[in-house]
CSV table of C-alpha atoms in Angstrom, one decimal:
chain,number,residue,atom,x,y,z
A,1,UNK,CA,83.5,172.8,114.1
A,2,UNK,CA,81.2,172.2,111.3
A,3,UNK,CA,81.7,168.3,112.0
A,4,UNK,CA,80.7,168.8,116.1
A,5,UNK,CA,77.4,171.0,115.0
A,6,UNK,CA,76.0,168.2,112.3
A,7,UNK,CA,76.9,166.0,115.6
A,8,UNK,CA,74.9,167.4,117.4
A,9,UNK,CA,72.6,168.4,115.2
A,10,UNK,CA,72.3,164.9,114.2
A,11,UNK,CA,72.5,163.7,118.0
A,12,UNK,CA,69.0,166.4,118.7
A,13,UNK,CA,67.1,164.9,115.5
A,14,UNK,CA,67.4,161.7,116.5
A,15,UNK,CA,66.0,162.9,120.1
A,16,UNK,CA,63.1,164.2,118.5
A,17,UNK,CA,63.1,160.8,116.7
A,18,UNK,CA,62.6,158.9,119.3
A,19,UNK,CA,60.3,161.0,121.0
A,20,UNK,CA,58.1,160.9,118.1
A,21,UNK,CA,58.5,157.1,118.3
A,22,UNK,CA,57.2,156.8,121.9
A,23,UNK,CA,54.2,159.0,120.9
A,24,UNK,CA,53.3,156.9,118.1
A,25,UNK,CA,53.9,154.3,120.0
A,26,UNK,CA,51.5,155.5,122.8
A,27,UNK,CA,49.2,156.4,120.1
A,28,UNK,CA,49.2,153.1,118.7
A,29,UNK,CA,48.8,151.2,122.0
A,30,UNK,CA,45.8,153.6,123.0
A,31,UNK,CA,44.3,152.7,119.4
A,32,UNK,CA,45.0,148.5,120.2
A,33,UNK,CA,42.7,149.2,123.5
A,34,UNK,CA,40.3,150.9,122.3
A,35,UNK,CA,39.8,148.5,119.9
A,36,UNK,CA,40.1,145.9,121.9
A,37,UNK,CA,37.2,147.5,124.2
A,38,UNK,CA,35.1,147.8,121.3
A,39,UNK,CA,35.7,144.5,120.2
A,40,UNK,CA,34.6,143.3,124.1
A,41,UNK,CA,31.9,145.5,123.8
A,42,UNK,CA,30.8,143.8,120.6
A,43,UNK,CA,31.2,140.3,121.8
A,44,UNK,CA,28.5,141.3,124.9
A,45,UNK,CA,26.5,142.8,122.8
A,46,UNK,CA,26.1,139.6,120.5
A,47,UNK,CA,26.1,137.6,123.7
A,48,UNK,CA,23.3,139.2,124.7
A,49,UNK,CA,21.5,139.4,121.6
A,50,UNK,CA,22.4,135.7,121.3
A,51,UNK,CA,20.2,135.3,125.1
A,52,UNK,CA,17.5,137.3,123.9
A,53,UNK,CA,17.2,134.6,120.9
A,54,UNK,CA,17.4,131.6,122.8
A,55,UNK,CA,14.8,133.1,125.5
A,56,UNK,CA,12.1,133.9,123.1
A,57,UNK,CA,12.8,130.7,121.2
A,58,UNK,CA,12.4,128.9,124.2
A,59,UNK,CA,9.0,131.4,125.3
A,60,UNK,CA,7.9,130.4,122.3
A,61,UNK,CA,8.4,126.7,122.9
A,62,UNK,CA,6.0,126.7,126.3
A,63,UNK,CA,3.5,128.5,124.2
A,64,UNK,CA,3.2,126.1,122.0
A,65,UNK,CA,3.6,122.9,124.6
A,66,UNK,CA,0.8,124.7,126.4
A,67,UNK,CA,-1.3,125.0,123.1
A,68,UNK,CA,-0.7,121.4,122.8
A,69,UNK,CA,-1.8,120.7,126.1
A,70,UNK,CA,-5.1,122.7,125.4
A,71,UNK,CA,-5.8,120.6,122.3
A,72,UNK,CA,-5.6,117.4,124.2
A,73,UNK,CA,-7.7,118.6,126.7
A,74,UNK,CA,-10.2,119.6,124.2
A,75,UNK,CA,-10.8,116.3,123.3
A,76,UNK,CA,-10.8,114.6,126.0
A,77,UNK,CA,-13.6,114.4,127.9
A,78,UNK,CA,-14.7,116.4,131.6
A,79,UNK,CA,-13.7,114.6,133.9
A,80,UNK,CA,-11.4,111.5,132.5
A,81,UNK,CA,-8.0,110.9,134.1
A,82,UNK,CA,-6.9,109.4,130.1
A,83,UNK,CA,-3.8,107.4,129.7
A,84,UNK,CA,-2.3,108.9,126.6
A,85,UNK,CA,1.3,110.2,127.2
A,86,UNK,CA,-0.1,113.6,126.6
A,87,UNK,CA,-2.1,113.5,129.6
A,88,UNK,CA,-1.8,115.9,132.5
A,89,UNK,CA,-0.9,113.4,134.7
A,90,UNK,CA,2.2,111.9,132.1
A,91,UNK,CA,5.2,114.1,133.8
A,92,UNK,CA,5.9,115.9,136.8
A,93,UNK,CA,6.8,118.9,134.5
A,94,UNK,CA,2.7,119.5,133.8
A,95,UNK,CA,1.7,120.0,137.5
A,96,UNK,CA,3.8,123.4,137.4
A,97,UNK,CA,1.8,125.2,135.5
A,98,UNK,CA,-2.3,124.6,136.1
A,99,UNK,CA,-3.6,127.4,135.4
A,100,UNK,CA,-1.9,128.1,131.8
A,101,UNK,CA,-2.8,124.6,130.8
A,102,UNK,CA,-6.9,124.7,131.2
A,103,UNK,CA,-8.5,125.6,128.2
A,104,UNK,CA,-10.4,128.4,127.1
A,105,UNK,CA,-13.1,127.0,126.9
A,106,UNK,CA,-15.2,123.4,127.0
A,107,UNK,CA,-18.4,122.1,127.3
A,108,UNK,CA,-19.7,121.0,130.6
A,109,UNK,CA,-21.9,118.7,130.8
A,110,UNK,CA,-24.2,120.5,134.1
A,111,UNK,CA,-27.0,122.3,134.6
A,112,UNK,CA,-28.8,123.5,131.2
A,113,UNK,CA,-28.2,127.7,130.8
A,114,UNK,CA,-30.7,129.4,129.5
A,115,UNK,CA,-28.1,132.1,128.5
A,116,UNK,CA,-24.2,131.7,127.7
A,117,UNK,CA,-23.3,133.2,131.1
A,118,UNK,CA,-21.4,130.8,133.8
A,119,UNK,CA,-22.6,131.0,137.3
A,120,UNK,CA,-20.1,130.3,140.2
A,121,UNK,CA,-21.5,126.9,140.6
A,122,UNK,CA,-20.6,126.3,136.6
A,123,UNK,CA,-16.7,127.7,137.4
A,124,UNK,CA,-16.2,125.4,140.0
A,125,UNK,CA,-17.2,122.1,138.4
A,126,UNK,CA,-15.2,123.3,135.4
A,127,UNK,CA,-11.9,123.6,137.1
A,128,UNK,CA,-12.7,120.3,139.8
A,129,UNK,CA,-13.4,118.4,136.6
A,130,UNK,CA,-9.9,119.8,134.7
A,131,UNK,CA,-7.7,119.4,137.4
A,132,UNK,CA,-7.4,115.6,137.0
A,133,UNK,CA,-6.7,114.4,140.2
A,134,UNK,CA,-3.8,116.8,141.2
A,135,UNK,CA,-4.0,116.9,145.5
A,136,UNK,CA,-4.4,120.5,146.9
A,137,UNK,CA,-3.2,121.7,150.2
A,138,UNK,CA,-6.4,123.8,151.2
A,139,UNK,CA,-9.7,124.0,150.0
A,140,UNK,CA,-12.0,126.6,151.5
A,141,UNK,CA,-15.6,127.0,150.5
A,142,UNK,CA,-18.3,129.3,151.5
A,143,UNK,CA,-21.5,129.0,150.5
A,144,UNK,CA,-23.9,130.8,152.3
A,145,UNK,CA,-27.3,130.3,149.8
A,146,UNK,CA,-29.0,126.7,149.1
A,147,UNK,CA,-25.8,124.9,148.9
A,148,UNK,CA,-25.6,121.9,147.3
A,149,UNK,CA,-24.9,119.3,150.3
A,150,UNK,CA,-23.8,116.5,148.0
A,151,UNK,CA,-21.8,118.1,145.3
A,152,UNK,CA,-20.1,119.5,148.5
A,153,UNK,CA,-19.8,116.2,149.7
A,154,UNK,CA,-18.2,114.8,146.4
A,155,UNK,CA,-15.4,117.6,146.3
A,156,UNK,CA,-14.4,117.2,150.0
A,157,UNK,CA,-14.3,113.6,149.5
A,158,UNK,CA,-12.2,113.8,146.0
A,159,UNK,CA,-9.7,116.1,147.8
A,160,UNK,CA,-9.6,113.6,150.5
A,161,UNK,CA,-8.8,110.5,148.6
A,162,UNK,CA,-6.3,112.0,146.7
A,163,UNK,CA,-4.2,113.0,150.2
A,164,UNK,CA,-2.2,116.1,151.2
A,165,UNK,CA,-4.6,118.2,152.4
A,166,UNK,CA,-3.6,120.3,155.7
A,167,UNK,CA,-6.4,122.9,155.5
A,168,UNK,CA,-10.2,122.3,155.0
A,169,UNK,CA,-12.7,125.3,155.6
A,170,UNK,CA,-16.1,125.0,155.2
A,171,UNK,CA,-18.8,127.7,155.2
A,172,UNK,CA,-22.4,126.5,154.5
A,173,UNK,CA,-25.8,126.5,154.7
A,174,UNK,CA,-27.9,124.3,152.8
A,175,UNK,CA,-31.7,125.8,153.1
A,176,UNK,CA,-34.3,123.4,152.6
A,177,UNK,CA,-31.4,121.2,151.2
A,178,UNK,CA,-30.2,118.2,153.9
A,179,UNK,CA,-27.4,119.3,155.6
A,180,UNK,CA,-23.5,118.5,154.7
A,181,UNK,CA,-22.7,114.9,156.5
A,182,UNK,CA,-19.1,114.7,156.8
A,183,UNK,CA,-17.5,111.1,155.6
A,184,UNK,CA,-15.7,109.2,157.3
A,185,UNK,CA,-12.7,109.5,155.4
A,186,UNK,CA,-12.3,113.0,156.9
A,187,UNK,CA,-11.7,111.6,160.8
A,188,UNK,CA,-8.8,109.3,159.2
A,189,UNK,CA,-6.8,112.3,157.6
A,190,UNK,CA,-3.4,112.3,158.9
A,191,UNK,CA,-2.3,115.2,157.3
A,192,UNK,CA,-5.3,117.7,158.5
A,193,UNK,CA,-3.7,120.7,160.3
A,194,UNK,CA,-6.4,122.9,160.3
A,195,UNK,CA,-10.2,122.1,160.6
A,196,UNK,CA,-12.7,124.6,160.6
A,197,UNK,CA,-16.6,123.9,160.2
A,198,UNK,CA,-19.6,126.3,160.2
A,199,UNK,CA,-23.1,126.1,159.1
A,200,UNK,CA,-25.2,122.8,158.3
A,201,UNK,CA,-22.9,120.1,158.4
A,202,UNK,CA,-23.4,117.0,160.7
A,203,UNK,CA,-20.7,115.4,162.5
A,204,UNK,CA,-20.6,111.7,163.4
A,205,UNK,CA,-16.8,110.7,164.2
A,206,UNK,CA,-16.2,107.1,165.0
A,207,UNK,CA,-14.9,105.9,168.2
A,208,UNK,CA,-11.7,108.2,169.4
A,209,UNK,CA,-9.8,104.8,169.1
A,210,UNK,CA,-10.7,104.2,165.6
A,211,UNK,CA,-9.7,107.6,164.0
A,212,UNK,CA,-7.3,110.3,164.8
A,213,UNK,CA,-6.0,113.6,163.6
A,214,UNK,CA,-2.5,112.9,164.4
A,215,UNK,CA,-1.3,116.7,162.6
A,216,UNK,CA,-4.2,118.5,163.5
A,217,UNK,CA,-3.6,122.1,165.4
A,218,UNK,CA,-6.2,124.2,165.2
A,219,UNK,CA,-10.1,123.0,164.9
A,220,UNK,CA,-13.1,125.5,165.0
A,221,UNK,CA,-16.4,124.2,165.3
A,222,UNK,CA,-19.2,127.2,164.4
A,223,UNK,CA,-22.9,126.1,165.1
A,224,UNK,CA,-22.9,122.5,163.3
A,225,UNK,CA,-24.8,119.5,164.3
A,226,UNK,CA,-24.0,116.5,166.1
A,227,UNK,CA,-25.4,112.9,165.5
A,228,UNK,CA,-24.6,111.9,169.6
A,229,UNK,CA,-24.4,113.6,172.3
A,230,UNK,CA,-20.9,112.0,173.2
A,231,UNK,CA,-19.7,113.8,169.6
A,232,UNK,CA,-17.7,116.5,170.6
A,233,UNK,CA,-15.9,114.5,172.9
A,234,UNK,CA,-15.4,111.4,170.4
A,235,UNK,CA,-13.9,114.2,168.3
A,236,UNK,CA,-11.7,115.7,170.6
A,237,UNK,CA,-9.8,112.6,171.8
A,238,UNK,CA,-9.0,111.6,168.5
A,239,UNK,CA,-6.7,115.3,168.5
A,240,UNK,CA,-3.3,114.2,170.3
A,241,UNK,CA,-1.8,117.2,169.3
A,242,UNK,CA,-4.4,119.9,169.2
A,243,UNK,CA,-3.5,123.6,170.2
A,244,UNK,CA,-6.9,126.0,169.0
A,245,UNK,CA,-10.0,124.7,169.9
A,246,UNK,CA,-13.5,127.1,168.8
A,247,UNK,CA,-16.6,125.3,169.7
A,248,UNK,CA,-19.7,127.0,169.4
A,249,UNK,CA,-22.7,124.9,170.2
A,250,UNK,CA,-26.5,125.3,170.3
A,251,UNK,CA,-29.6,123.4,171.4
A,252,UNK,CA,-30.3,122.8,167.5
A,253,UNK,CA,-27.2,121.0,166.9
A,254,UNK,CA,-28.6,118.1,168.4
A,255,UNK,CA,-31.9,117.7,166.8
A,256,UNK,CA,-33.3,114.7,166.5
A,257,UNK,CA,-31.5,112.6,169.6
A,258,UNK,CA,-34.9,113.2,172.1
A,259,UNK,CA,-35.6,115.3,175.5
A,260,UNK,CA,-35.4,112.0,177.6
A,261,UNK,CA,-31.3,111.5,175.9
A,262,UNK,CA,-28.6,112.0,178.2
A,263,UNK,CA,-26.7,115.8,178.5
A,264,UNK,CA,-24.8,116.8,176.0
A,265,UNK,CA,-20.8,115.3,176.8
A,266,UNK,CA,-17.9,117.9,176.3
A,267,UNK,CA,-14.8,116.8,177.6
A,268,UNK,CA,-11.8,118.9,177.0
A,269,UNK,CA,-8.8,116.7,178.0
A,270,UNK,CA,-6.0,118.1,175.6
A,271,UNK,CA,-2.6,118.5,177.6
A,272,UNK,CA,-1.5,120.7,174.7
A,273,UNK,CA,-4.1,123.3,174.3
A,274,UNK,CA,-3.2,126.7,174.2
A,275,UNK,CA,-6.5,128.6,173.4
A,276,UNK,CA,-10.1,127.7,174.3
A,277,UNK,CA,-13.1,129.7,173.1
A,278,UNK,CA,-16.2,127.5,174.4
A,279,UNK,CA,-20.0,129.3,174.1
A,280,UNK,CA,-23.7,128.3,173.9
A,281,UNK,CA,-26.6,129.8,175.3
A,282,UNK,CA,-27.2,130.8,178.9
A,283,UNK,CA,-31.0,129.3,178.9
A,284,UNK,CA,-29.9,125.9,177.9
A,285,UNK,CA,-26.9,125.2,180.1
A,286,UNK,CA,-28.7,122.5,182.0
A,287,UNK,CA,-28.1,120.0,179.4
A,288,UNK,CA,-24.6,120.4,179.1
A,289,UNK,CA,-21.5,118.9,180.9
A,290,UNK,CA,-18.4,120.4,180.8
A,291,UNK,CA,-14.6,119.1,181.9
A,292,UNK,CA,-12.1,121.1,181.2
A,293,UNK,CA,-8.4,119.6,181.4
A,294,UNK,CA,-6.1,121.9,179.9
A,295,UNK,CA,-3.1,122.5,182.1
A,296,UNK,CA,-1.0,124.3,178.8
A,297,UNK,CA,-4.0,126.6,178.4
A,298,UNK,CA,-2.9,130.8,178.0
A,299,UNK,CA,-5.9,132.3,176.4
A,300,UNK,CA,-9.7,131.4,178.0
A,301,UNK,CA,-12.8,132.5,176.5
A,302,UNK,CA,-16.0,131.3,178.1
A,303,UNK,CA,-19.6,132.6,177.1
A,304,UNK,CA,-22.6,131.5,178.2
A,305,UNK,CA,-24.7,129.9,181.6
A,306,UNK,CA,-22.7,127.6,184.0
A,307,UNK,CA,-24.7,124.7,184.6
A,308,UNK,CA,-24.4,121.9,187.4
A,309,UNK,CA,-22.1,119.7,185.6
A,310,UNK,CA,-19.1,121.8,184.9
A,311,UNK,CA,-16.0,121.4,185.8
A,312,UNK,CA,-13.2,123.8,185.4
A,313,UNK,CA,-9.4,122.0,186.4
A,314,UNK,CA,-6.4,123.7,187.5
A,315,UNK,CA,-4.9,126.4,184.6
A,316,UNK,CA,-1.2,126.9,185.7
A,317,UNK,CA,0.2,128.7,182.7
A,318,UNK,CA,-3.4,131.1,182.0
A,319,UNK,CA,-2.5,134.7,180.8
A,320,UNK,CA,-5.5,136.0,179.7
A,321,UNK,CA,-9.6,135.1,179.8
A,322,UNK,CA,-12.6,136.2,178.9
A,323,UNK,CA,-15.4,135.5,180.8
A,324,UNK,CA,-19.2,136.6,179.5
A,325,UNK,CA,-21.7,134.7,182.1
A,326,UNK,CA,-25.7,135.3,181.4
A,327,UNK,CA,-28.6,133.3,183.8
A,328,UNK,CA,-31.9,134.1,184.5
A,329,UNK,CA,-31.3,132.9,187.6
A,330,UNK,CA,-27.9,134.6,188.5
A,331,UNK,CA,-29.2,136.2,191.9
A,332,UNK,CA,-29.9,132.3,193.3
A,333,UNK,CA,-27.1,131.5,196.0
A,334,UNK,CA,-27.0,128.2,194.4
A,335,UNK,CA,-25.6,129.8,191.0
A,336,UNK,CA,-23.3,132.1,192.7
A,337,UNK,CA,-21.3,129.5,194.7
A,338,UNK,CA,-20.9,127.6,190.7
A,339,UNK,CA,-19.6,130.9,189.6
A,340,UNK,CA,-17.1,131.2,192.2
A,341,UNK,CA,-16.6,127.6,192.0
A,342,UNK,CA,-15.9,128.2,188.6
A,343,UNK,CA,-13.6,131.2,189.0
A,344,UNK,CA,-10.9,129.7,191.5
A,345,UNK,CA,-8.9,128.0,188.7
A,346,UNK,CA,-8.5,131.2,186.9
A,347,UNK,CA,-6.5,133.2,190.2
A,348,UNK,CA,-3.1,133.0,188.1
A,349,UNK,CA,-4.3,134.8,185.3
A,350,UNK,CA,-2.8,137.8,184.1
A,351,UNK,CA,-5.1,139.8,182.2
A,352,UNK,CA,-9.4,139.3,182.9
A,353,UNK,CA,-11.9,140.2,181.2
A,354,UNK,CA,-15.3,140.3,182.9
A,355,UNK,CA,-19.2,141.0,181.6
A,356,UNK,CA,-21.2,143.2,184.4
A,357,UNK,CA,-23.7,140.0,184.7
A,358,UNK,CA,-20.2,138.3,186.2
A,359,UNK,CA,-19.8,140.9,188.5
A,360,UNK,CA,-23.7,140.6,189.4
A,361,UNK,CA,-23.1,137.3,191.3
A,362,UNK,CA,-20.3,138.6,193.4
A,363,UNK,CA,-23.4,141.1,194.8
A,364,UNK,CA,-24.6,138.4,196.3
A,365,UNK,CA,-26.1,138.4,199.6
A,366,UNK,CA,-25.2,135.2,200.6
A,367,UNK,CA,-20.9,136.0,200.8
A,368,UNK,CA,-18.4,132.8,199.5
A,369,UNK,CA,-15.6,135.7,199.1
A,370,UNK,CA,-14.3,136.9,196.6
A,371,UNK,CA,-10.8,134.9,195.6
A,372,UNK,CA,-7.3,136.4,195.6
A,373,UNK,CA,-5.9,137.4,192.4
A,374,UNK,CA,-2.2,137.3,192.8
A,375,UNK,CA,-1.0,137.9,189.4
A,376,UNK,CA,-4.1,140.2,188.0
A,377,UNK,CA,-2.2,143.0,186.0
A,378,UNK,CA,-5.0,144.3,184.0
A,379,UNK,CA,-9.0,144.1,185.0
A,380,UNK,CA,-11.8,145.3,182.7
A,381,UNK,CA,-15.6,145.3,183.0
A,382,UNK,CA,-17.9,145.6,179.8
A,383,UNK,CA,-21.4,146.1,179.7
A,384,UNK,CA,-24.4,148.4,180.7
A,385,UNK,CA,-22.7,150.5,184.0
A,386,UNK,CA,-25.6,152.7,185.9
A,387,UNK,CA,-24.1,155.5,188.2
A,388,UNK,CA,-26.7,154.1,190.8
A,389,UNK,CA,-26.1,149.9,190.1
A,390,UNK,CA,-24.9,148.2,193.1
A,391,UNK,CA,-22.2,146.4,190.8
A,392,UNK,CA,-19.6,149.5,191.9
A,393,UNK,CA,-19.5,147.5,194.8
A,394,UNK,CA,-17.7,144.8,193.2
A,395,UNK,CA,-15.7,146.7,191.6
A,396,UNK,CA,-14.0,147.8,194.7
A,397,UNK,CA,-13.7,144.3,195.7
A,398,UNK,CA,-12.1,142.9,192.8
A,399,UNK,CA,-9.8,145.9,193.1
A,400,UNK,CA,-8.7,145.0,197.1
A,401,UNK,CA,-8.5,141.2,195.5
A,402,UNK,CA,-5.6,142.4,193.2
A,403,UNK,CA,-2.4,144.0,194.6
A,404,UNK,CA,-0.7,143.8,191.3
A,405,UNK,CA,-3.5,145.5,189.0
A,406,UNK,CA,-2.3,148.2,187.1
A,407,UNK,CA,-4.8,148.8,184.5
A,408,UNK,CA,-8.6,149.0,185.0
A,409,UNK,CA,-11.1,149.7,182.2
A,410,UNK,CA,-14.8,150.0,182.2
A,411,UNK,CA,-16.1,149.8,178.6
């Protein structure tokens, strides 16, 4: 009996034995991941320590490649391209970064100061002289006060020689200055897209088979002047591809040609045009002639006087125009039958926009009729409306021209 009980007693021990031994065995393998965790934990964080080093060592090395690249520009002088392998112009690495490489400070060699502060005029140069030939996409200037017609000049024609441009805006008026004369190296751009000029700047483009804006969309033309009177269309047949045209013309553009010259020539034959905004004043529409040839056209903005030489072709694909006419002489018969004239190419538009002074000529005695307006969704009429004006009478008319109209506005 004594024999069975140490049996068994021997037989529960080493139960509790080896229960112990799977509980230190958990134990232990709880211990070996956690420190195995910890030891993963450890490698990150020294992995990332390890980053931190080698990313300010190497912010530390572009500090001091851009100090270098200050020093060399220190001693070189405004404006030299250099041929050192320092240069800016050495690797394709050093156009990344334009801003960081200028200097703090140089000496320019421009106007004298009388005091150590830099006008506008004294940035400019600075940065044009520093950016050693590198081409630029767009350059836009406004200059609104005695601008400087030939440093303009010199800038435009820099970014031009250098190629790439596809956006040139210019903003200017000169004063008692000559006025800005465009190069000819502009009407040979080929990579132009966008071309807008306002202000005093003269325009005389070469023959439309000589030069060509093969890439150029949009062009807006604000109030310049014009060495011929053939100009604007010289310019506009050199646009295969144009799709925004803004011309805004007045008498003074053409200074300087004579009062016994032929009328000024605007033809606008551009299959691809989209949008038109043509305007120039009312009293001097006499001396223009206008053809208008745009059978892609969507958006039509005319403002002005209609004078005997216009002529306004079929618009197929018109959704929307604007139409501001002024004349002294707007109660003649003569001028009413140009106006409606005028007006029959617009009967597929959509949406129509008319000034009172419009309206006026429909209130004509002598009666052409008013056209049908098949596809006229929206009508609006701006201007000065009196309760007692006979121009309600239009009004009524254009509304029994338009069985589709759904919206009507007097503003």
């Amino acid at each position: 009996m004594a024999a069975a009980i140490f049996l068994v007693d021997v037989v529960v021990v080493a139960e509790v034995v080896e229960d112990d031994d799977d509980d230190v065995s958990l134990c232990l393998n709880r211990k070996l991941i956690r420190a195995t965790s910890m030891k993963g934990q450890k490698r990150e964080s020294m992995e990332e320590e390890k980053e931190e080093e080698r990313k300010s060592e190497r912010q530390r090395r572009e500090r001091a490649e851009r100090a270098e690249r200050r020093d060399v520009l220190r001693a070189r002088p405004c404006g030299c391209g250099g041929s050192s392998s320092n240069s800016l112009s050495s690797s394709a690495d050093d156009y990344k970064d334009i801003i960081s490489s200028l200097p703090d400070y140089t000496d320019y060699p421009g106007p004298t100061r009388t005091n150590s502060n830099f006008s506008f005029l004294d940035a400019v140069s600075i940065i044009w002289a520093l950016r050693n030939a590198i081409p630029l996409r767009k350059l836009c200037l406004h200059w609104t006060s005695n601008c400087d017609s030939f440093l303009v000049s010199t800038w435009v024609q820099d970014t031009l020689l250098h190629g790439g441009l596809q956006e040139l805006n210019l903003y200017i008026f000169t004063g008692t200055n000559p006025p800005l004369e465009m190069s000819t190296t502009l009407f040979f751009s080929s990579t132009l897209v966008s071309l807008r000029l306002r202000g005093a700047i003269l325009l005389n483009p070469p023959p439309a088979s000589a030069s060509t804006f093969p890439s150029l969309r949009t062009l807006a033309l604000g109030d310049v002047g014009y060495a011929k009177h053939d100009s604007i269309s010289t310019l506009l047949a050199a646009c295969p591809v144009l799709q925004d045209l803004s011309l805004i013309v007045s008498t003074s553009n053409f200074d300087g040609l004579g009062e016994s010259a032929d009328k000024v020539n605007v033809i606008v034959l551009v299959p691809t045009l989209k949008t038109l905004h043509i305007q120039w004043p009312a009293y001097d529409c006499w001396l223009y002639k206008l053809q208008i040839n745009t059978p892609a056209l969507e958006w039509f903005h005319f403002e002005g006087g209609l004078g005997e030489d216009v002529v306004l072709e079929s618009l197929p694909n018109l959704v929307e125009a604007v139409i501001e006419l002024e004349d002294e002489d707007s109660n003649s018969v003569d001028y009413a039958k140009r106006v409606l004239d005028f007006s029959r190419p617009l009967l597929n538009v959509q949406s129509l926009k008319l000034s009172i002074e419009y309206a006026e000529v429909f209130c004509n005695p002598y009666k052409y009729g008013i056209p049908m307006f098949h596809n006229l969704s929206s009508l609006m009429f701006y201007g000065e409306l009196r309760p007692h004006w006979y121009a309600w009478d239009v009004v009524q008319l254009m509304l029994c021209q338009a069985p589709k109209l759904q919206i009507l506005a007097l503003n």
